CSV table of C-alpha atoms (C1' of nucleotides) in Angstrom, one decimal:
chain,number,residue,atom,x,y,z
H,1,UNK,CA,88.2,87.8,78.9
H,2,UNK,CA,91.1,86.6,80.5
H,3,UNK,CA,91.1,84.2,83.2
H,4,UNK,CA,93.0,83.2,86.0
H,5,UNK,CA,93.6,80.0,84.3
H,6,UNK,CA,95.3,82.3,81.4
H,7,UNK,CA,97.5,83.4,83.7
H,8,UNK,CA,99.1,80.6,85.4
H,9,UNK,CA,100.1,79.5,81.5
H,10,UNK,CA,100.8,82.7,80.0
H,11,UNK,CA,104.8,82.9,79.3
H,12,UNK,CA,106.8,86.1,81.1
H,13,UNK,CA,106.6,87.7,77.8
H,14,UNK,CA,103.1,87.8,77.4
H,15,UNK,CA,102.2,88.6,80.7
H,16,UNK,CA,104.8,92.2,80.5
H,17,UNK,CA,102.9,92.4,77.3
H,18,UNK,CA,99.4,92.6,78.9
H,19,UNK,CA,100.5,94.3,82.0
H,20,UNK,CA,101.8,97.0,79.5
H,21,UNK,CA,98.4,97.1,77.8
H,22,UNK,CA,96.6,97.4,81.3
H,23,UNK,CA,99.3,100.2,82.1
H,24,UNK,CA,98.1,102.2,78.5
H,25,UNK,CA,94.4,101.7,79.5
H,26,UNK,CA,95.3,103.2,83.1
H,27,UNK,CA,97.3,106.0,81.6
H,28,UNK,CA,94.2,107.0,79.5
H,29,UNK,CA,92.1,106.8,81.8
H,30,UNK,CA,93.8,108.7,84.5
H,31,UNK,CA,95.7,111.5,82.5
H,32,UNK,CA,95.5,113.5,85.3
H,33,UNK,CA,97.0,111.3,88.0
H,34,UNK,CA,99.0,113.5,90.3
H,35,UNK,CA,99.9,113.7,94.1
H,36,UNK,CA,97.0,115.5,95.8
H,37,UNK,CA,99.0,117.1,98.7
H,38,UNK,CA,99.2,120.8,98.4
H,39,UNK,CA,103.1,121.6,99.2
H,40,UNK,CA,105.4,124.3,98.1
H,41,UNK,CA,108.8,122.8,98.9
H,42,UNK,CA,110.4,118.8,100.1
H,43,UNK,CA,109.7,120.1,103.9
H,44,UNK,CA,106.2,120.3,103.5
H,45,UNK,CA,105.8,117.5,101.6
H,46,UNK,CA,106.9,115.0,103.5
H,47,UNK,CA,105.3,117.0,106.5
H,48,UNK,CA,102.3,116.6,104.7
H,49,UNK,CA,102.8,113.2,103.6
H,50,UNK,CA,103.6,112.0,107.4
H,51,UNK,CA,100.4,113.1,108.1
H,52,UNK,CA,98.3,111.2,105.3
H,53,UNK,CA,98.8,107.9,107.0
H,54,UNK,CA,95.1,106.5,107.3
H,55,UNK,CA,93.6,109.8,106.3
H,56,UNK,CA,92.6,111.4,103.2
H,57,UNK,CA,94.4,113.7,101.4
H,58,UNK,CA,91.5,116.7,101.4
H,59,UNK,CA,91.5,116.2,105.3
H,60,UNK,CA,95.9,116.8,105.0
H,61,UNK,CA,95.3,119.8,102.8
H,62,UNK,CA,92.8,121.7,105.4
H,63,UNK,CA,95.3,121.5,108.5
H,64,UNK,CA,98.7,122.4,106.5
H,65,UNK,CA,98.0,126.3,105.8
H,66,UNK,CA,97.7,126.7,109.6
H,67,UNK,CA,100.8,124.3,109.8
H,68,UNK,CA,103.0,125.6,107.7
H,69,UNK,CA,102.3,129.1,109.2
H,70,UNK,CA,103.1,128.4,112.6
H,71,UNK,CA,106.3,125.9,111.5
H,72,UNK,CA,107.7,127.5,108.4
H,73,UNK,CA,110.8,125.4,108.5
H,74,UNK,CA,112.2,122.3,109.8
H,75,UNK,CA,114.1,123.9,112.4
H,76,UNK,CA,110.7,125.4,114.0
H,77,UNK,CA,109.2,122.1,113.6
H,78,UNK,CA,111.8,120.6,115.7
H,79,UNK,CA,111.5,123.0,118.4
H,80,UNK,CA,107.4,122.5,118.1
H,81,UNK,CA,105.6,122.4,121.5
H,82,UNK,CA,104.1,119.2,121.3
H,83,UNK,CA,100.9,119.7,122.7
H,84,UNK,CA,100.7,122.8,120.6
H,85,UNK,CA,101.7,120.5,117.4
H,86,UNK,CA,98.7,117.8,118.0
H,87,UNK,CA,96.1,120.3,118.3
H,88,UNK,CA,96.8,121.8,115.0
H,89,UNK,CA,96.3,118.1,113.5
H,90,UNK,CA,94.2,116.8,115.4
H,91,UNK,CA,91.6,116.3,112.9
H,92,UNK,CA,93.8,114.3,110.5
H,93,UNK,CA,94.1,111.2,113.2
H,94,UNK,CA,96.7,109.4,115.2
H,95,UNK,CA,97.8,112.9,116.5
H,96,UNK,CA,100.1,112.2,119.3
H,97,UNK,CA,102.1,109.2,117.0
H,98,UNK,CA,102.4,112.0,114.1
H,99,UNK,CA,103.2,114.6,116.1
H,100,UNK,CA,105.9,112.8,117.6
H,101,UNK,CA,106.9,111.6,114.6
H,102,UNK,CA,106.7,115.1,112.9
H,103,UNK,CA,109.2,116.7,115.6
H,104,UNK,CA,111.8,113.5,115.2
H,105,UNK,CA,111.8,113.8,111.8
H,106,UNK,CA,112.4,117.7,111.7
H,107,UNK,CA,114.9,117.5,114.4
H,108,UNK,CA,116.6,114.5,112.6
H,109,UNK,CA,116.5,116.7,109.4
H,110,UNK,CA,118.5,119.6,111.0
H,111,UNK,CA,120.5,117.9,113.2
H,112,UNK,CA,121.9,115.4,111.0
H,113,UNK,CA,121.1,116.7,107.3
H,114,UNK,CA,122.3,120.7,107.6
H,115,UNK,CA,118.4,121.6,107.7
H,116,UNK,CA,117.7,119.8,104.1
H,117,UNK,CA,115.3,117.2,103.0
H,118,UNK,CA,117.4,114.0,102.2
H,119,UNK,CA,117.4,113.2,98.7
H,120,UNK,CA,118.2,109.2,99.4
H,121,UNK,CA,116.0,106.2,99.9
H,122,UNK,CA,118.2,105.3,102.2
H,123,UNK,CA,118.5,108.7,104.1
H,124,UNK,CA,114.9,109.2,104.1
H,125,UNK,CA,113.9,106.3,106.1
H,126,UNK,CA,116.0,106.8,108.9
H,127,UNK,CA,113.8,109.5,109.5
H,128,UNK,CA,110.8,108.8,112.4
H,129,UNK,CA,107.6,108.0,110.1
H,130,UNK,CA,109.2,107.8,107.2
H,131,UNK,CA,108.8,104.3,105.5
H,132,UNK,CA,109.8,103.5,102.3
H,133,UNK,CA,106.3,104.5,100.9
H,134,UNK,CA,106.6,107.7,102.6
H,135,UNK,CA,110.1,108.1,101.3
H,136,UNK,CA,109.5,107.5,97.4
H,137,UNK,CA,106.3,110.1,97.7
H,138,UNK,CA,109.4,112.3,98.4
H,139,UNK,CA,111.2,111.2,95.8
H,140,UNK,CA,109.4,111.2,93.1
H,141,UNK,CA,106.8,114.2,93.4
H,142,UNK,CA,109.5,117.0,95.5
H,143,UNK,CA,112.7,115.4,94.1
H,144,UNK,CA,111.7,114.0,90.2
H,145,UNK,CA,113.1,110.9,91.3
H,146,UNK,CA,111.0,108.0,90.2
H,147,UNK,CA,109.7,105.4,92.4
H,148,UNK,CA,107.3,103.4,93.0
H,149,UNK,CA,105.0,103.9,95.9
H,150,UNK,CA,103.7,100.9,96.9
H,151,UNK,CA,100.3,101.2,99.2
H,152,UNK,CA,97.4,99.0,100.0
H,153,UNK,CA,96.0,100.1,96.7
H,154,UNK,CA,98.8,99.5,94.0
H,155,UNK,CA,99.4,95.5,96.2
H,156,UNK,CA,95.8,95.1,96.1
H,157,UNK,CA,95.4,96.4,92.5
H,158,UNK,CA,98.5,94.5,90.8
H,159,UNK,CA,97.9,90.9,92.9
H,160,UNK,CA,94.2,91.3,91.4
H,161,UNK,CA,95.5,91.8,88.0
H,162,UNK,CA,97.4,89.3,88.4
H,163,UNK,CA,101.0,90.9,87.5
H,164,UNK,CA,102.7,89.2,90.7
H,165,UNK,CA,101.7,87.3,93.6
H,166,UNK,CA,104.1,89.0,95.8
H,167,UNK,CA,102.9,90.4,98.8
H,168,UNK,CA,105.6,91.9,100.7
H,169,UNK,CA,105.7,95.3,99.7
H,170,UNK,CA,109.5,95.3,98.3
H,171,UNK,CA,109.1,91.8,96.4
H,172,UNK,CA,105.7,93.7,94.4
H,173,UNK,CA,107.9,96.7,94.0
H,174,UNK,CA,111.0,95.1,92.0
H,175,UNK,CA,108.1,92.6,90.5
H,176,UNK,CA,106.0,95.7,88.9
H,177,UNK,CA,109.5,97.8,87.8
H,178,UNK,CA,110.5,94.9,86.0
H,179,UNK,CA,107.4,94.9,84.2
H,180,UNK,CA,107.5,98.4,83.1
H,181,UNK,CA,111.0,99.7,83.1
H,182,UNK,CA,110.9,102.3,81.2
H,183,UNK,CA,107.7,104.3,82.1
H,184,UNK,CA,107.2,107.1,84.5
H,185,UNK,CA,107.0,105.4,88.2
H,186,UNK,CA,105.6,108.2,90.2
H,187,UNK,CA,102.4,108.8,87.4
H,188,UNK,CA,102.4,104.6,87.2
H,189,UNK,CA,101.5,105.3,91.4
H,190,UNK,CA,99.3,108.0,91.0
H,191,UNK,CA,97.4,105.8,88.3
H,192,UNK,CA,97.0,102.5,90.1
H,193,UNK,CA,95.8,104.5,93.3
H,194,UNK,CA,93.6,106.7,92.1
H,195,UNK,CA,92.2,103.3,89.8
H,196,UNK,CA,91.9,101.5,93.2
H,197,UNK,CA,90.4,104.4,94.8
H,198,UNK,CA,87.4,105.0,92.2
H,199,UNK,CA,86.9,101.2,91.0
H,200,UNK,CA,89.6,99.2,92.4
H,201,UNK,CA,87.9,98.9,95.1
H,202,UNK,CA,89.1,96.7,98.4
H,203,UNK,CA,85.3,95.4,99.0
H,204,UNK,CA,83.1,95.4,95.6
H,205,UNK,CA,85.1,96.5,93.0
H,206,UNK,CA,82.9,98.0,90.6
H,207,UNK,CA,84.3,95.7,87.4
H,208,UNK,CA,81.3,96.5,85.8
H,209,UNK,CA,83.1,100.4,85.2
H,210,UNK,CA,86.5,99.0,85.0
H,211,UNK,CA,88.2,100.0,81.1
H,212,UNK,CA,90.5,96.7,82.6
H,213,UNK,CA,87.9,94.0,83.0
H,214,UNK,CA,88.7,92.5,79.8
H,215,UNK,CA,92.6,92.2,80.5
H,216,UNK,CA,91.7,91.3,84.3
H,217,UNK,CA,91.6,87.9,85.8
H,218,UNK,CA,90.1,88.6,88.7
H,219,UNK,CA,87.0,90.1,86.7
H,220,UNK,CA,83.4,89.2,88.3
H,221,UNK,CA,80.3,89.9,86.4
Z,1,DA,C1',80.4,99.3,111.0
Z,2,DT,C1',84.1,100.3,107.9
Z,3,DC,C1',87.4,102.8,105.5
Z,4,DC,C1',91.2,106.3,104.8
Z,5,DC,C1',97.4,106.6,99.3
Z,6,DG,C1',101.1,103.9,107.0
Z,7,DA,C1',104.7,103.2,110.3
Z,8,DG,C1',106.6,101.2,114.3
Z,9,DG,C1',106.9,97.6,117.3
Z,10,DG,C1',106.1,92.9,119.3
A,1,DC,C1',102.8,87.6,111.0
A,2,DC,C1',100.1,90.4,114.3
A,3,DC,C1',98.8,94.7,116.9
A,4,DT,C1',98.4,99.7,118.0
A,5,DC,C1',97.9,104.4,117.2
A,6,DT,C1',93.6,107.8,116.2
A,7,DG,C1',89.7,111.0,114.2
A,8,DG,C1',86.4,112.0,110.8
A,9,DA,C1',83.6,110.7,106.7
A,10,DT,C1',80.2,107.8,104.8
DNA sequence: ATCCCGAGGG
DNA sequence: CCCTCTGGAT
């Protein structure tokens, strides 16, 4: 077992060195770690992904089809009548701040990126409801760029497992790249959220489950 | 009641 | 740092 006591003593080395072992175990476990979005191009991907704040992906995936069938392109999304927009995603919550969001980003994207999906960090922010979580979705699962998306889960996860005590979201970023520089940042994502999704949990994680416990200081019985 | 793979604004 | 936006699932 490893305690938090461990931790505060254990040298840099060994701490990349258990991290790494935790990040095997979560490979393993999650082989299949993937973004759930459906999406067929960058536009409807970070259309989609826009709408996944505070919702689950399932409930994104049932509203797209009629979406993408009304707004086929960013152009038509910018030109969306807004009223029209929310009703379509209405189920997926905060309608009227997506929707707004959703036509400023589109008319963003064809107004001042020739119709195309940035391919930039920096670009992709600028865009209304588009944060830097948002943004490395894009990158890593349209564009093959890796990232690291940092969301409630993969903070919660890596503070628990005691990998960094950093809590603002940039500061845990560069902490957990450091750690693993050479492994595969978007499936690294996918792993630690789907691990805080099933086990991970915010309220009684289920360490009783977890193929981590043994490596985890913040392991309860 | 509480939670969803957030972002923007005070 | 806090608050708000919002609906549906459990």
């Amino acid at each position: 077992m490893t305690t938090w006591a461990d931790v505060e003593r254990e040298s840099p080395l060994a701490r990349t060195r258990r991290a790494r072992r935790m990040g095997r175990i979560l490979a393993e476990t999650y082989p299949e770690a993937h973004c759930e979005l459906d999406f067929r191009s960058p536009y409807q991907l970070i259309t989609a992904t826009i709408l996944s704040a505070q919702c689950t992906d399932a409930r994104v995936n049932r509203v797209t089809p009629a979406l993408f069938a009304r707004y086929p392109t960013p152009q038509a999304l910018a030109a969306a009548d807004p009223v029209e927009l929310e009703s379509i995603i209405r189920s997926t919550g905060f309608f009227r701040a997506k929707a707004r969001n959703l036509i400023g980003m589109a008319r963003t994207v064809t107004e001042r990126f020739g119709g195309e999906i940035p391919r930039t960090l920096d670009d992709l922010v600028t865009l209304p409801g588009v944060g830097r979580k948002t943004a490395n979705v894009v990158l890593g699962n349209a564009f093959g760029v890796p990232g690291l998306t940092v969301d409630t889960h993969f903070g919660r996860l890596v503070r628990r497992f005691g990998w960094t005590r950093e809590k603002d979201p940039v500061k845990v970023e560069f902490a957990v790249a450091a750690l693993f520089p050479r492994r595969d940042w978007t499936r690294l994502s996918h792993e630690l959220i789907w691990h805080g999704r099933r086990i991970c949990h915010a309220h009684r994680p289920e360490c009783g489950i977890c193929p981590l416990a043994r490596l985890c200081p913040s392991f309860e019985a």
